[in-house]
């Protein structure tokens, strides 16, 4: 059952993909195009907003974008996914954006969007995780996230 994530749940919670399989959130997920080893130690900045309801209130949204950090390329493959907290101590994947090749900076044309229709107006915890792969560079594999509670 969806609910509010208790404090301290990060240490024990399990992530499940859309099919209910356990995910390793520390694993590096390769994009659909292999990365070439050009630069070591590139750290892009993964941009993301808090999960939020749409202006019409009928869907949960999260956006992803990137900033160059110390990467030299001006393009990256970016995608983001929304996860909802369930009272069985799981974060369940509810929606993922398509993977887009983006310039750094964000804005309405340089971002990805994950969207999930609301089932009801029960208050639950949501997370928006973003993955960035700097094209042509070896980059860090973290999947930073923002968490928020909303009536969706």
PDB file of C-alpha atoms in Angstrom:
ATOM      1  CA  UNK A   1       0.000   0.000   0.000  1.00  0.00           C
ATOM      2  CA  UNK A   2       1.385   3.480  -0.837  1.00  0.00           C
ATOM      3  CA  UNK A   3       2.269   5.697   2.109  1.00  0.00           C
ATOM      4  CA  UNK A   4       4.687   8.191   3.662  1.00  0.00           C
ATOM      5  CA  UNK A   5       8.291   6.988   3.925  1.00  0.00           C
ATOM      6  CA  UNK A   6       9.435   6.949   7.559  1.00  0.00           C
ATOM      7  CA  UNK A   7      12.702   8.651   8.460  1.00  0.00           C
ATOM      8  CA  UNK A   8      15.598   6.231   8.351  1.00  0.00           C
ATOM      9  CA  UNK A   9      13.998   4.067   5.658  1.00  0.00           C
ATOM     10  CA  UNK A  10      16.890   4.741   3.251  1.00  0.00           C
ATOM     11  CA  UNK A  11      19.118   2.178   4.943  1.00  0.00           C
ATOM     12  CA  UNK A  12      16.698  -0.731   4.572  1.00  0.00           C
ATOM     13  CA  UNK A  13      14.345   0.110   1.699  1.00  0.00           C
ATOM     14  CA  UNK A  14      14.360  -1.931  -1.515  1.00  0.00           C
ATOM     15  CA  UNK A  15      13.821  -0.505  -5.011  1.00  0.00           C
ATOM     16  CA  UNK A  16      11.572  -2.411  -7.407  1.00  0.00           C
ATOM     17  CA  UNK A  17      11.369  -1.893 -11.159  1.00  0.00           C
ATOM     18  CA  UNK A  18       8.095  -1.674 -13.087  1.00  0.00           C
ATOM     19  CA  UNK A  19       7.854  -5.491 -13.203  1.00  0.00           C
ATOM     20  CA  UNK A  20       8.413  -5.850  -9.436  1.00  0.00           C
ATOM     21  CA  UNK A  21      12.038  -7.042  -9.687  1.00  0.00           C
ATOM     22  CA  UNK A  22      14.601  -5.841  -7.139  1.00  0.00           C
ATOM     23  CA  UNK A  23      16.891  -3.141  -8.542  1.00  0.00           C
ATOM     24  CA  UNK A  24      20.488  -2.394  -7.573  1.00  0.00           C
ATOM     25  CA  UNK A  25      20.449   1.392  -7.381  1.00  0.00           C
ATOM     26  CA  UNK A  26      24.269   1.412  -7.069  1.00  0.00           C
ATOM     27  CA  UNK A  27      24.792  -0.327 -10.408  1.00  0.00           C
ATOM     28  CA  UNK A  28      25.708   1.783 -13.422  1.00  0.00           C
ATOM     29  CA  UNK A  29      22.908   1.530 -15.975  1.00  0.00           C
ATOM     30  CA  UNK A  30      24.289   1.781 -19.495  1.00  0.00           C
ATOM     31  CA  UNK A  31      22.402   3.952 -21.928  1.00  0.00           C
ATOM     32  CA  UNK A  32      21.431   2.688 -25.344  1.00  0.00           C
ATOM     33  CA  UNK A  33      24.747   3.910 -26.796  1.00  0.00           C
ATOM     34  CA  UNK A  34      28.037   2.632 -25.293  1.00  0.00           C
ATOM     35  CA  UNK A  35      30.285   5.244 -23.720  1.00  0.00           C
ATOM     36  CA  UNK A  36      33.783   5.701 -25.068  1.00  0.00           C
ATOM     37  CA  UNK A  37      36.644   6.125 -22.616  1.00  0.00           C
ATOM     38  CA  UNK A  38      37.875   9.613 -23.437  1.00  0.00           C
ATOM     39  CA  UNK A  39      38.221  11.391 -20.110  1.00  0.00           C
ATOM     40  CA  UNK A  40      38.594   9.910 -16.646  1.00  0.00           C
ATOM     41  CA  UNK A  41      36.941  11.419 -13.627  1.00  0.00           C
ATOM     42  CA  UNK A  42      34.188  13.406 -15.323  1.00  0.00           C
ATOM     43  CA  UNK A  43      31.467  14.372 -12.859  1.00  0.00           C
ATOM     44  CA  UNK A  44      28.353  15.847 -14.479  1.00  0.00           C
ATOM     45  CA  UNK A  45      25.829  17.596 -12.258  1.00  0.00           C
ATOM     46  CA  UNK A  46      22.462  15.836 -12.408  1.00  0.00           C
ATOM     47  CA  UNK A  47      19.660  18.361 -12.240  1.00  0.00           C
ATOM     48  CA  UNK A  48      16.246  17.347 -10.925  1.00  0.00           C
ATOM     49  CA  UNK A  49      13.210  18.872  -9.353  1.00  0.00           C
ATOM     50  CA  UNK A  50      11.028  17.586  -6.552  1.00  0.00           C
ATOM     51  CA  UNK A  51       8.295  15.205  -7.628  1.00  0.00           C
ATOM     52  CA  UNK A  52       5.165  17.312  -8.003  1.00  0.00           C
ATOM     53  CA  UNK A  53       1.589  17.225  -9.224  1.00  0.00           C
ATOM     54  CA  UNK A  54       0.731  18.607 -12.606  1.00  0.00           C
ATOM     55  CA  UNK A  55      -1.036  21.949 -12.837  1.00  0.00           C
ATOM     56  CA  UNK A  56      -4.269  20.033 -13.505  1.00  0.00           C
ATOM     57  CA  UNK A  57      -3.588  17.850 -10.451  1.00  0.00           C
ATOM     58  CA  UNK A  58      -4.155  14.553 -12.248  1.00  0.00           C
ATOM     59  CA  UNK A  59      -0.547  13.326 -12.583  1.00  0.00           C
ATOM     60  CA  UNK A  60       2.777  13.098 -10.759  1.00  0.00           C
ATOM     61  CA  UNK A  61       5.750  14.620 -12.586  1.00  0.00           C
ATOM     62  CA  UNK A  62       9.506  14.760 -12.233  1.00  0.00           C
ATOM     63  CA  UNK A  63      12.052  16.357 -14.563  1.00  0.00           C
ATOM     64  CA  UNK A  64      15.737  15.707 -15.222  1.00  0.00           C
ATOM     65  CA  UNK A  65      18.510  17.773 -16.813  1.00  0.00           C
ATOM     66  CA  UNK A  66      22.245  18.225 -16.434  1.00  0.00           C
ATOM     67  CA  UNK A  67      25.095  20.705 -16.007  1.00  0.00           C
ATOM     68  CA  UNK A  68      28.622  20.028 -17.296  1.00  0.00           C
ATOM     69  CA  UNK A  69      30.400  19.904 -13.953  1.00  0.00           C
ATOM     70  CA  UNK A  70      33.994  19.057 -14.926  1.00  0.00           C
ATOM     71  CA  UNK A  71      32.962  17.195 -18.109  1.00  0.00           C
ATOM     72  CA  UNK A  72      34.259  18.519 -21.409  1.00  0.00           C
ATOM     73  CA  UNK A  73      31.486  17.351 -23.738  1.00  0.00           C
ATOM     74  CA  UNK A  74      28.426  19.532 -24.319  1.00  0.00           C
ATOM     75  CA  UNK A  75      25.979  16.626 -24.757  1.00  0.00           C
ATOM     76  CA  UNK A  76      24.752  13.923 -22.394  1.00  0.00           C
ATOM     77  CA  UNK A  77      22.148  11.200 -22.402  1.00  0.00           C
ATOM     78  CA  UNK A  78      19.686  11.906 -19.595  1.00  0.00           C
ATOM     79  CA  UNK A  79      16.686  10.077 -18.196  1.00  0.00           C
ATOM     80  CA  UNK A  80      14.728  10.165 -14.952  1.00  0.00           C
ATOM     81  CA  UNK A  81      12.358   7.857 -13.098  1.00  0.00           C
ATOM     82  CA  UNK A  82       9.659   8.370 -10.469  1.00  0.00           C
ATOM     83  CA  UNK A  83       9.399   5.990  -7.498  1.00  0.00           C
ATOM     84  CA  UNK A  84       6.552   5.797  -4.978  1.00  0.00           C
ATOM     85  CA  UNK A  85       6.959   4.596  -1.376  1.00  0.00           C
ATOM     86  CA  UNK A  86       5.019   1.501  -0.298  1.00  0.00           C
ATOM     87  CA  UNK A  87       4.448   0.404   3.284  1.00  0.00           C
ATOM     88  CA  UNK A  88       6.230  -2.932   2.666  1.00  0.00           C
ATOM     89  CA  UNK A  89       9.492  -0.899   2.725  1.00  0.00           C
ATOM     90  CA  UNK A  90       9.837  -0.612  -1.052  1.00  0.00           C
ATOM     91  CA  UNK A  91      10.267   2.223  -3.521  1.00  0.00           C
ATOM     92  CA  UNK A  92       8.351   1.137  -6.620  1.00  0.00           C
ATOM     93  CA  UNK A  93       9.131   2.507 -10.046  1.00  0.00           C
ATOM     94  CA  UNK A  94       6.025   4.241 -11.398  1.00  0.00           C
ATOM     95  CA  UNK A  95       7.297   5.981 -14.543  1.00  0.00           C
ATOM     96  CA  UNK A  96      10.489   6.723 -16.473  1.00  0.00           C
ATOM     97  CA  UNK A  97      11.178   9.302 -19.126  1.00  0.00           C
ATOM     98  CA  UNK A  98      12.627   8.458 -22.485  1.00  0.00           C
ATOM     99  CA  UNK A  99      16.409   8.858 -22.727  1.00  0.00           C
ATOM    100  CA  UNK A 100      17.238  12.153 -24.446  1.00  0.00           C
ATOM    101  CA  UNK A 101      20.493  13.639 -25.689  1.00  0.00           C
ATOM    102  CA  UNK A 102      20.597  17.078 -24.096  1.00  0.00           C
ATOM    103  CA  UNK A 103      22.753  20.169 -23.927  1.00  0.00           C
ATOM    104  CA  UNK A 104      23.582  21.286 -20.373  1.00  0.00           C
ATOM    105  CA  UNK A 105      21.405  23.813 -18.620  1.00  0.00           C
ATOM    106  CA  UNK A 106      17.854  22.533 -18.377  1.00  0.00           C
ATOM    107  CA  UNK A 107      14.904  24.692 -19.270  1.00  0.00           C
ATOM    108  CA  UNK A 108      11.716  23.437 -20.857  1.00  0.00           C
ATOM    109  CA  UNK A 109      13.434  22.145 -24.020  1.00  0.00           C
ATOM    110  CA  UNK A 110      16.551  20.638 -22.403  1.00  0.00           C
ATOM    111  CA  UNK A 111      15.027  18.252 -19.867  1.00  0.00           C
ATOM    112  CA  UNK A 112      13.358  14.876 -19.541  1.00  0.00           C
ATOM    113  CA  UNK A 113       9.922  14.242 -18.037  1.00  0.00           C
ATOM    114  CA  UNK A 114       8.627  11.220 -16.142  1.00  0.00           C
ATOM    115  CA  UNK A 115       4.833  11.259 -15.689  1.00  0.00           C
ATOM    116  CA  UNK A 116       2.413   8.985 -13.849  1.00  0.00           C
ATOM    117  CA  UNK A 117      -1.354   9.480 -13.570  1.00  0.00           C
ATOM    118  CA  UNK A 118      -2.570   9.785  -9.972  1.00  0.00           C
ATOM    119  CA  UNK A 119      -4.673   6.862  -8.740  1.00  0.00           C
ATOM    120  CA  UNK A 120      -6.227   8.898  -5.930  1.00  0.00           C
ATOM    121  CA  UNK A 121      -5.393  11.796  -3.618  1.00  0.00           C
ATOM    122  CA  UNK A 122      -3.796   9.794  -0.808  1.00  0.00           C
ATOM    123  CA  UNK A 123      -0.646  11.508   0.527  1.00  0.00           C
ATOM    124  CA  UNK A 124       2.437   9.463  -0.389  1.00  0.00           C
ATOM    125  CA  UNK A 125       6.199   9.865  -0.709  1.00  0.00           C
ATOM    126  CA  UNK A 126       7.721  10.082  -4.186  1.00  0.00           C
ATOM    127  CA  UNK A 127      11.302  10.208  -5.452  1.00  0.00           C
ATOM    128  CA  UNK A 128      12.677  11.567  -8.710  1.00  0.00           C
ATOM    129  CA  UNK A 129      15.996   9.874  -9.654  1.00  0.00           C
ATOM    130  CA  UNK A 130      18.098  11.197 -12.556  1.00  0.00           C
ATOM    131  CA  UNK A 131      20.800   9.424 -14.587  1.00  0.00           C
ATOM    132  CA  UNK A 132      23.283  11.375 -16.722  1.00  0.00           C
ATOM    133  CA  UNK A 133      25.798   9.849 -19.138  1.00  0.00           C
ATOM    134  CA  UNK A 134      28.249  12.381 -20.579  1.00  0.00           C
ATOM    135  CA  UNK A 135      28.749  11.348 -24.202  1.00  0.00           C
ATOM    136  CA  UNK A 136      32.294  10.230 -24.973  1.00  0.00           C
ATOM    137  CA  UNK A 137      33.443  10.383 -21.351  1.00  0.00           C
ATOM    138  CA  UNK A 138      33.629   8.040 -18.397  1.00  0.00           C
ATOM    139  CA  UNK A 139      31.521   9.671 -15.751  1.00  0.00           C
ATOM    140  CA  UNK A 140      30.366   8.978 -12.246  1.00  0.00           C
ATOM    141  CA  UNK A 141      27.438   6.547 -11.925  1.00  0.00           C
ATOM    142  CA  UNK A 142      25.436   8.044  -9.082  1.00  0.00           C
ATOM    143  CA  UNK A 143      21.665   8.467  -9.403  1.00  0.00           C
ATOM    144  CA  UNK A 144      20.838  11.503  -7.295  1.00  0.00           C
ATOM    145  CA  UNK A 145      17.253  12.046  -6.280  1.00  0.00           C
ATOM    146  CA  UNK A 146      14.828  14.481  -4.729  1.00  0.00           C
ATOM    147  CA  UNK A 147      12.019  13.300  -2.476  1.00  0.00           C
ATOM    148  CA  UNK A 148       8.682  14.960  -1.729  1.00  0.00           C
ATOM    149  CA  UNK A 149       5.289  14.059  -0.351  1.00  0.00           C
ATOM    150  CA  UNK A 150       2.216  14.811  -2.417  1.00  0.00           C
ATOM    151  CA  UNK A 151      -1.472  13.975  -2.625  1.00  0.00           C
ATOM    152  CA  UNK A 152      -1.278  11.599  -5.535  1.00  0.00           C
TER     153      UNK A 152
END
